[in-house]
Coordinates of C-alpha atoms in Angstrom, one line a residue:
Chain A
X1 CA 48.3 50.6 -41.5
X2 CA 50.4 47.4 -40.2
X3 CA 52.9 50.1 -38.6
X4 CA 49.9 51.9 -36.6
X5 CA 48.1 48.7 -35.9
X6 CA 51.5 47.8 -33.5
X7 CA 51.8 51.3 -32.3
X8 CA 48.3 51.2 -31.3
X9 CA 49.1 47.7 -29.8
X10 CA 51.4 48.8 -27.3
X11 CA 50.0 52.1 -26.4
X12 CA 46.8 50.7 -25.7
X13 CA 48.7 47.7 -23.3
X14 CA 50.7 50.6 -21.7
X15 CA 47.7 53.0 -20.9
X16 CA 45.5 50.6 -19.9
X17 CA 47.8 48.6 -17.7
X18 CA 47.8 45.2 -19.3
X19 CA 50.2 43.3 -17.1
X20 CA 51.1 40.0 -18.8
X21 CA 49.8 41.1 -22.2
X22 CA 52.3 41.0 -25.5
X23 CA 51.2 43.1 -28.8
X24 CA 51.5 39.3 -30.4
X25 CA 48.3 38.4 -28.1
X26 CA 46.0 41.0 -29.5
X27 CA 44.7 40.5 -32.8
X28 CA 44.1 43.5 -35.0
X29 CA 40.4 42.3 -35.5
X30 CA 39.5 41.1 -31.7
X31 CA 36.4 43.2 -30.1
X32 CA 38.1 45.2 -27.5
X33 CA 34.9 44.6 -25.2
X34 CA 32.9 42.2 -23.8
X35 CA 34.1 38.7 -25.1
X36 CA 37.2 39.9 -26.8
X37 CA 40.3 41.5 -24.7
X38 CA 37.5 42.1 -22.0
X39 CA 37.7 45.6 -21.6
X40 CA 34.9 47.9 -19.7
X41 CA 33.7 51.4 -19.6
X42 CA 37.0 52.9 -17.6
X43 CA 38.6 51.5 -20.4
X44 CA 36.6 53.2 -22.8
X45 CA 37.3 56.7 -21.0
X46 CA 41.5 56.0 -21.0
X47 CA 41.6 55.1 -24.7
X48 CA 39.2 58.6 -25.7
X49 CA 41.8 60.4 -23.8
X50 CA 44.8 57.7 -25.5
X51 CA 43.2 59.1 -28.8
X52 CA 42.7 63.0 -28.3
X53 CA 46.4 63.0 -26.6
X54 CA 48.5 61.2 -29.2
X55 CA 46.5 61.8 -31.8
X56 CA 44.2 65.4 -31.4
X57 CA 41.2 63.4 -32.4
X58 CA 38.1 63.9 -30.1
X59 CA 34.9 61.6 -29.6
X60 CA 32.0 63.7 -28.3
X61 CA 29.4 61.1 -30.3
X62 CA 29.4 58.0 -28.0
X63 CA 27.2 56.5 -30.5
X64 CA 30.6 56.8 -33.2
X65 CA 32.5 56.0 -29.6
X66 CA 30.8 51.8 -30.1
X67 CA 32.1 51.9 -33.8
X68 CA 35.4 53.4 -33.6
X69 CA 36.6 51.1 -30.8
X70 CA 35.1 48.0 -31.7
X71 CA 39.0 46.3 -32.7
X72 CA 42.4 47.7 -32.9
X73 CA 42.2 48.1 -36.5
X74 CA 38.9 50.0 -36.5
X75 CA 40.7 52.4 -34.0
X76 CA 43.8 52.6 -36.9
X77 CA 41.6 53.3 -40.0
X78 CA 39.8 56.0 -37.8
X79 CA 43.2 57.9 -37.2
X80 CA 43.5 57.2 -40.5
X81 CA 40.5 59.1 -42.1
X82 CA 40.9 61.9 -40.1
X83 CA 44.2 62.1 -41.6
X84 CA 46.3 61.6 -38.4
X85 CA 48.5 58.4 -38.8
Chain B
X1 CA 35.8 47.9 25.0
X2 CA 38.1 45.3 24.4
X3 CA 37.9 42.6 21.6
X4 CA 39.8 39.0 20.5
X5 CA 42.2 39.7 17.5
X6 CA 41.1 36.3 15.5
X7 CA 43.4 37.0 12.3
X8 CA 46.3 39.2 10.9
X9 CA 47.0 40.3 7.7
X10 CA 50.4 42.5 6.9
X11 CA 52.7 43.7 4.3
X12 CA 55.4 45.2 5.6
X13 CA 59.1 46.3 4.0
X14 CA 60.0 42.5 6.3
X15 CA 59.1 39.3 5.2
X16 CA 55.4 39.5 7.3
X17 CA 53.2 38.1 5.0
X18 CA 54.5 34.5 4.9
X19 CA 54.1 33.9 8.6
X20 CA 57.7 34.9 9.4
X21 CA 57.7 36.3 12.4
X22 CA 60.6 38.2 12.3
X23 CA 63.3 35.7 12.2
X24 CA 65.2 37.1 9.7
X25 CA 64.7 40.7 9.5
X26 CA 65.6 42.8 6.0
X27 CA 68.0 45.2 6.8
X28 CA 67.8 48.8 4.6
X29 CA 70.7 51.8 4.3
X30 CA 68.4 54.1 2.5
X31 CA 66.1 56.7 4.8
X32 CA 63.2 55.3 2.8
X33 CA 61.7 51.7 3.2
X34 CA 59.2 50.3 1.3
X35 CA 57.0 47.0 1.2
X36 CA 58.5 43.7 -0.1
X37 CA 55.7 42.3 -2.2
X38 CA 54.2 39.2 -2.1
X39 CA 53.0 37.8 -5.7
X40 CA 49.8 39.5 -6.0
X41 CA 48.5 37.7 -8.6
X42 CA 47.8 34.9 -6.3
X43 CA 45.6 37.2 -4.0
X44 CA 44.4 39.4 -7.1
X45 CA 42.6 38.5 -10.0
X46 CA 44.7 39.7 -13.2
X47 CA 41.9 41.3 -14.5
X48 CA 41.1 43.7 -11.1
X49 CA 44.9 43.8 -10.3
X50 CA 46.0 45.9 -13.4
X51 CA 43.9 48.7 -12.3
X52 CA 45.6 48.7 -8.9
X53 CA 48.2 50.7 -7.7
X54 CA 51.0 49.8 -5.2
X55 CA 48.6 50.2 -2.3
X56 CA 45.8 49.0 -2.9
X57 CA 47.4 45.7 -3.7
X58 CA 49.0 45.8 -0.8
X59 CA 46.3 46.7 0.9
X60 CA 43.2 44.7 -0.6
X61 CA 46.2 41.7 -0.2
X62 CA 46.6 42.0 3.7
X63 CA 43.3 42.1 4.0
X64 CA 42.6 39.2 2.4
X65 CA 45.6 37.1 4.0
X66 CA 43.7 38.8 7.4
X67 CA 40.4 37.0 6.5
X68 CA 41.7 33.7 5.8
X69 CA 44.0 33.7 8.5
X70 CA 40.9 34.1 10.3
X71 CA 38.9 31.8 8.8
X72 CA 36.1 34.4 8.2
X73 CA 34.6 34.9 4.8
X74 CA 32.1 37.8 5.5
X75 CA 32.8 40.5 8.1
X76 CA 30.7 42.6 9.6
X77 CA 32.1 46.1 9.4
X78 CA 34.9 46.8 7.3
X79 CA 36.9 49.9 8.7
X80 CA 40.2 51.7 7.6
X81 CA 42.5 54.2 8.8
X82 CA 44.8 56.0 6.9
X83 CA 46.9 59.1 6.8
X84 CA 47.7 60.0 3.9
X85 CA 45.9 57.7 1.7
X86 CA 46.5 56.5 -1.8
X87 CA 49.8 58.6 -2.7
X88 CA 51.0 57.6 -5.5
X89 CA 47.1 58.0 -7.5
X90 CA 47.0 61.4 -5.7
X91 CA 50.6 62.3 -7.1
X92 CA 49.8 60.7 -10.5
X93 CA 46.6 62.4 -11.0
X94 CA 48.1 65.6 -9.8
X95 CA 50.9 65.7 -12.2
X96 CA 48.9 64.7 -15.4
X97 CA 46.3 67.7 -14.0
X98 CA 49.6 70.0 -14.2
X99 CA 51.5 68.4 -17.2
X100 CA 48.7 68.4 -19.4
X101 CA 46.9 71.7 -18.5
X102 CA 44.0 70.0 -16.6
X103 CA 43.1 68.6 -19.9
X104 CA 42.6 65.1 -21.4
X105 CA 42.6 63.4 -17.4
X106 CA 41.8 59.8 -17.3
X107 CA 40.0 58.4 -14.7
X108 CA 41.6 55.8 -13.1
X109 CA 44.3 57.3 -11.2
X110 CA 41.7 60.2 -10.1
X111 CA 39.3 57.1 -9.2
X112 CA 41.6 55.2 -7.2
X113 CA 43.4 58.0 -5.5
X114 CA 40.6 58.6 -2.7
X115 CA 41.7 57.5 0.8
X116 CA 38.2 54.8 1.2
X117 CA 39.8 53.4 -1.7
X118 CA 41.0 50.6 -0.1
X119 CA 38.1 49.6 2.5
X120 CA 35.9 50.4 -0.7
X121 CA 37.6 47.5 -2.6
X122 CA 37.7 44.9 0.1
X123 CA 34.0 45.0 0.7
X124 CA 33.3 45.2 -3.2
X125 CA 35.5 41.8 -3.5
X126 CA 33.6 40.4 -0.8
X127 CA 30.2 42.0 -1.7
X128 CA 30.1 43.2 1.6
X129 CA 27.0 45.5 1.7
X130 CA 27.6 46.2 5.9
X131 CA 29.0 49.0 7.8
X132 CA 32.1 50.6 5.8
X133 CA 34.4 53.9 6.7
X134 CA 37.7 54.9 6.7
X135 CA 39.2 57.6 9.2
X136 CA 41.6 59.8 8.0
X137 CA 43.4 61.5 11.5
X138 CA 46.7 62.1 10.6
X139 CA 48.7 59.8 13.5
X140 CA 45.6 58.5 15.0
X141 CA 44.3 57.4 11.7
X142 CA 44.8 53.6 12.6
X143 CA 43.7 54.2 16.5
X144 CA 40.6 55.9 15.4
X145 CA 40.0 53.0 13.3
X146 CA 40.5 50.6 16.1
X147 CA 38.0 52.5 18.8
X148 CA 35.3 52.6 16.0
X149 CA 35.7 48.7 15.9
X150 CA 35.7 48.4 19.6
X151 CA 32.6 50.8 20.2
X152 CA 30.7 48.8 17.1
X153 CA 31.1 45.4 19.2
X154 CA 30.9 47.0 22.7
X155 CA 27.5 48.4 21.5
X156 CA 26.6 44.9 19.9
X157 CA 26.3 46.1 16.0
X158 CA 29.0 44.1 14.6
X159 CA 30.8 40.3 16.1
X160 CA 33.4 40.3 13.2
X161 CA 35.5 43.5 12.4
X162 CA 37.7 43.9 9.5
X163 CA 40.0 46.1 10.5
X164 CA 43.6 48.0 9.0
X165 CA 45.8 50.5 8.4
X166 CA 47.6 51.6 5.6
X167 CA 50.1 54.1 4.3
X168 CA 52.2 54.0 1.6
X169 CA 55.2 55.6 1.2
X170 CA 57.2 57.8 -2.3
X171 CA 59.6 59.5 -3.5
X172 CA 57.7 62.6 -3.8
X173 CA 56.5 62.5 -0.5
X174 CA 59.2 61.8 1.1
X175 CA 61.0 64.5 -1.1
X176 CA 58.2 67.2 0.5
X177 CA 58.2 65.7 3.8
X178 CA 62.1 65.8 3.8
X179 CA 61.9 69.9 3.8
X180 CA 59.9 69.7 6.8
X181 CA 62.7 68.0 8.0
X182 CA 61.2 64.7 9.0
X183 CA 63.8 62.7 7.8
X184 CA 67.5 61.9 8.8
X185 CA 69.9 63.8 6.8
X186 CA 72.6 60.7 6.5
X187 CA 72.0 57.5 5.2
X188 CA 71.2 55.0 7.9
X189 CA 71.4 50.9 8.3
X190 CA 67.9 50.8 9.5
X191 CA 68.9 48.2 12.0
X192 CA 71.1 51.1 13.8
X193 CA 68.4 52.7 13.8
X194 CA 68.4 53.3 17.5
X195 CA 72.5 53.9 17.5
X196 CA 71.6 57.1 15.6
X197 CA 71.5 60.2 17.6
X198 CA 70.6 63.0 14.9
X199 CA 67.6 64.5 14.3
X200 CA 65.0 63.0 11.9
X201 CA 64.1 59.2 11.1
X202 CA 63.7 56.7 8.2
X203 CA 60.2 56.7 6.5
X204 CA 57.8 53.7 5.7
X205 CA 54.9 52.3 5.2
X206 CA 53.0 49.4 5.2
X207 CA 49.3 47.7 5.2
X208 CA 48.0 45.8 8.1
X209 CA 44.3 43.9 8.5
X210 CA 43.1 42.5 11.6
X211 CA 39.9 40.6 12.3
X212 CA 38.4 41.7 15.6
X213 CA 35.8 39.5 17.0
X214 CA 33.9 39.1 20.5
X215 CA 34.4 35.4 20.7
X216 CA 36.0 33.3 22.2
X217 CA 38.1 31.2 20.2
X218 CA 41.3 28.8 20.6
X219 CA 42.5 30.2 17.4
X220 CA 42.6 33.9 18.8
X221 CA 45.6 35.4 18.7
X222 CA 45.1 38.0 21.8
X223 CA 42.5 40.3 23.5
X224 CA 42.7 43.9 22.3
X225 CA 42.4 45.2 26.3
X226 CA 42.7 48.6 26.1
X227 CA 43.2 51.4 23.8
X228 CA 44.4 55.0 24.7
X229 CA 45.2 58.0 23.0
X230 CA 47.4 61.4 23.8
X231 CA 46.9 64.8 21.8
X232 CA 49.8 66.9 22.0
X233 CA 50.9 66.3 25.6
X234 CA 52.7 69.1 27.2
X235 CA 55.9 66.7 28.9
X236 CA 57.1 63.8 29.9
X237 CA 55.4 63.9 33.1
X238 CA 51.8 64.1 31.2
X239 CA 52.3 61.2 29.2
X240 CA 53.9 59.5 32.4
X241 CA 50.2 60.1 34.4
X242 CA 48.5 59.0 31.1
X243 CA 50.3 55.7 31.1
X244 CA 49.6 55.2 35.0
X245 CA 45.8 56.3 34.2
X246 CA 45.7 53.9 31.1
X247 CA 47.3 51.0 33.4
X248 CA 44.9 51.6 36.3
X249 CA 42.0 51.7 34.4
X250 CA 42.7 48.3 33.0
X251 CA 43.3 47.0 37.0
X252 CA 46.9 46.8 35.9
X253 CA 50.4 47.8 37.8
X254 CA 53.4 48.4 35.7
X255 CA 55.2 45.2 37.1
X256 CA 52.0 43.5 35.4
X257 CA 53.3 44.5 31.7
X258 CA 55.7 41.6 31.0
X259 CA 57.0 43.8 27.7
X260 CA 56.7 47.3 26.3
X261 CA 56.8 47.8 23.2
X262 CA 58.4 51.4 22.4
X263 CA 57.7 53.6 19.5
X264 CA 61.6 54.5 19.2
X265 CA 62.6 55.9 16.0
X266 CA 66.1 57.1 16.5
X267 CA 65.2 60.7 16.0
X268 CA 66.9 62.8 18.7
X269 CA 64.2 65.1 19.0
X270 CA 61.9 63.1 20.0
X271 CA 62.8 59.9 21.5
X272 CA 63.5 60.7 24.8
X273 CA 59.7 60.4 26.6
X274 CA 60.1 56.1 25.4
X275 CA 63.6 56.8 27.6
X276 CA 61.8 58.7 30.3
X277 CA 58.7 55.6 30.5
X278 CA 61.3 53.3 30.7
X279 CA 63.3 54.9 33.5
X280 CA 60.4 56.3 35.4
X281 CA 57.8 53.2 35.3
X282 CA 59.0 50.1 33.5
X283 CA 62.9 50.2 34.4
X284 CA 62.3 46.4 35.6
X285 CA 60.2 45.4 32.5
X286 CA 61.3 43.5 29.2
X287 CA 61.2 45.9 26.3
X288 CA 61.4 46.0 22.2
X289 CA 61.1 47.9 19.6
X290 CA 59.4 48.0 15.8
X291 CA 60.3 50.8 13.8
X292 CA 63.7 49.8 12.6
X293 CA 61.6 47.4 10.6
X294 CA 59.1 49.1 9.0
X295 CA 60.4 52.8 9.3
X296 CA 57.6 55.6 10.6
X297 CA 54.8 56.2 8.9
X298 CA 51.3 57.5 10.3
X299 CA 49.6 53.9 10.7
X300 CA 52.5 52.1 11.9
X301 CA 51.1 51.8 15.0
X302 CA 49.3 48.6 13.1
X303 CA 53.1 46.8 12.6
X304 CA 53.3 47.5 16.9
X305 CA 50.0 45.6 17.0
X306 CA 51.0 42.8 14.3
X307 CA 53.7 42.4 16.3
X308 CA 52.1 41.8 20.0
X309 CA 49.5 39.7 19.2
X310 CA 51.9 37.6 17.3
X311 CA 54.3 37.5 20.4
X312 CA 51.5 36.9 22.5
X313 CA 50.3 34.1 21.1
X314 CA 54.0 32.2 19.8
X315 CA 55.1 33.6 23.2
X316 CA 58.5 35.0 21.8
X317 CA 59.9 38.2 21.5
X318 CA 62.9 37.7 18.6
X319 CA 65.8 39.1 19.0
X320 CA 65.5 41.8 16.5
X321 CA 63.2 43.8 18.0
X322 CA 64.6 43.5 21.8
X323 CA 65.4 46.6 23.7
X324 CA 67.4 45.7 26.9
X325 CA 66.2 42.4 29.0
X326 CA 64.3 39.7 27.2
X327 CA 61.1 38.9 29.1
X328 CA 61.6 36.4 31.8
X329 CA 58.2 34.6 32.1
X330 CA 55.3 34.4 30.2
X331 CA 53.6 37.0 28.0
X332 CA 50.6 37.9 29.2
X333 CA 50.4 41.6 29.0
X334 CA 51.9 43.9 26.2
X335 CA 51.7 47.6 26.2
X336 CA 52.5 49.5 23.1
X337 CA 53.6 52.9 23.7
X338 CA 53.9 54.8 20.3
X339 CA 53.9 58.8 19.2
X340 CA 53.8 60.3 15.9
X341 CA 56.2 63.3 15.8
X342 CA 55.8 64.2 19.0
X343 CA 51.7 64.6 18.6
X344 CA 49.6 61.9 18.4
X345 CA 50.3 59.1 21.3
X346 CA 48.6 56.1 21.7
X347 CA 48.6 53.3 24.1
X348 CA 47.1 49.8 23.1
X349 CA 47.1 46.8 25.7
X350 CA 47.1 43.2 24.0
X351 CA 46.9 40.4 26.5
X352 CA 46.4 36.3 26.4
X353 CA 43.4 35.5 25.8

């Protein structure tokens, strides 16, 4: 899990252009939105198509959308059920 | 229509955004020039500025150097010309369309790559809810641009234009553009430029703001006089009766111009009507030229304009862009005489205010 946690870390910094952001400033269990890293709805669109791309997995419910990207680590142990890490 | 240029904003492949005025000019031995960037993040917020590409920081940045320059928070009209736009979002969303088999897209690239990009973001940053377009015309983008500003305060709609130009320049398009055989074929010191007699140029690009206004103002750098343009003319002798019409209908001679400012670009092919003008009407005027600095890119008849209302205002014409005799009085009238590839000529007057 640790090992997809920092893979997810810098893919997520990479695709979503986070200039002057380290993996070491992102904590596992910050909310990705709103008050955490401060993300917004275009963000939400490049990390669907982050997920389907490296990892097949598509999200056509956006009500599983809220759940599954509500921190980094909530993103890993979805890759993780689905059998993907 | 005329109109008082009250600020400038420009980022150019010179040092133009620091209030250098060409003093010490960058020179470049590669055919392709590109901007020197100034630290967006003090322009940008972080936050807005990772979402950017390359030209819409440069752009959103000159225009808001432009507005304080000016002194001007809120404009009236924001209005942009372009010719080919946002490039490298076109080329990136492109590419992911064919690498990925027009699947799994994201948006921002595909957002961001539309050519009111830039005009768009300016007025969103200043919540400017007024009068907003960008003209896409190929070499008139940026002349277009400029009559649409001088008809909106002609007509009275609009006392404080925001008004640019932008084009940026890339590999792959300069690649494509290369086939079309646009470009030099040897590597040139772009301050040779001139020394060149091949066929081709250097290409370039740059983003330049101005803020047009119908006052009066100590702080005004010059009076936009006149503005002219030529479609496809069919010689030398056309665009020679063009340049006496343009003068005339100003109330001008050419012994009035006290420098022209020549669209030279070293390319064989076409540089030879700037020789003609010269010999033919202003053989006893001061002359200079601009794109040796910036290279030639559709809009670069903005970094002509940057440049003349700057030497109107700091009366001096440095030495790196002087084409024969300095001027030998004052500068009170400056005609710009540019082409793009032989097609699209314009003339622009800029005069003391």
């Amino acid at each position: 899990m640790d090992a997809l946690i920092a893979k997810l870390k810098t893919q997520i910094i990479e695709q979503l252009n986070l200039e002057g952001v380290s993996p070491e400033d992102i904590s596992p269990d910050d909310s990705l939105f709103g008050e955490g890293l401060g993300l917004d709805s275009i963000d939400a669109l490049e990390l669907i198509v982050l997920l389907e791309k490296n990892y097949g997995l598509k999200i056509e419910n956006p009500a599983e959308g809220k759940k599954i990207f509500y921190t980094i680590r909530s993103i890993a142990e979805y890759i993780t059920a689905n059998g993907k890490a | 229509m005329k109109a008082f240029i009250r600020g400038i904003g420009q980022i150019s492949p010179q040092q133009t955004f620091a209030g250098d005025f060409l003093e010490n000019v960058t020179a470049y031995n590669t055919n392709m020039l590109f901007c020197i960037d100034p630290v967006y993040k003090e322009f940008i917020h972080p936050l807005q500025l990772r979402r950017m590409s390359r030209t819409l920081r440069m752009g959103v940045t000159a225009a808001k150097i432009c507005l304080l320059d000016a002194a001007i928070e809120m404009p009236d009209a924001v209005i942009t010309g372009t010719g080919f736009g946002c490039v490298e979002d076109t080329e990136k969303f492109l590419l992911a369309m064919l690498n990925n088999n027009e699947q799994q897209l994201t948006p921002t690239a595909f957002m961001q790559s539309t050519h009111n990009t830039i005009s768009g973001q300016v007025a969103i940053m200043l919540k400017c809810k007024e009068y907003n377009s960008t003209y896409v015309n190929r070499g008139f983008s940026f002349e277009t641009a400029l009559l649409d500003s001088l008809m909106l305060i002609a007509e009275d709609n609009a006392h404080k234009v925001l008004v640019g130009g932008f084009d940026e320049n890339s590999f792959n398009l300069h690649t494509t553009t290369d086939r079309l055989g646009h470009w030099k074929k040897e590597k040139t010191n772009s301050l040779q430029l001139l020394e060149s007699k091949t066929p081709g140029t250097i290409s370039g690009e740059g983003a330049t703001f101005f803020m047009l206004t119908d006052k009066e103002d100590e702080n005004n750098y010059a009076l936009l006089k006149g503005l002219s343009t030529l479609y496809k003319p069919e010689n030398e002798n056309e665009v020679e009766q063009h340049v006496n019409d343009f003068l005339k209908r100003n109330n001008l001679s050419a012994s009035d111009i006290d420098l022209v400012v020549y669209g030279l670009n070293g390319d064989a092919r076409t540089d030879e009507v700037y020789y003609h003008l010269r010999d033919k009407l202003f053989n006893e005027n001061a002359g200079a030229y601009f794109k040796h600095l910036c290279g030639d890119y559709y809009t670069s008849s903005a970094f002509a304009l940057w440049f003349s209302a700057n030497a109107i205002k700091r009366q001096v014409v440095p030495q790196s862009v002087r084409l024969g005799k300095a001027p030998s009085g004052a500068l009170k009238n400056i005609l710009i005489v540019n082409h793009y590839r032989d097609i699209n000529y314009s003339f622009m007057l800029v005069s003391q205010c």
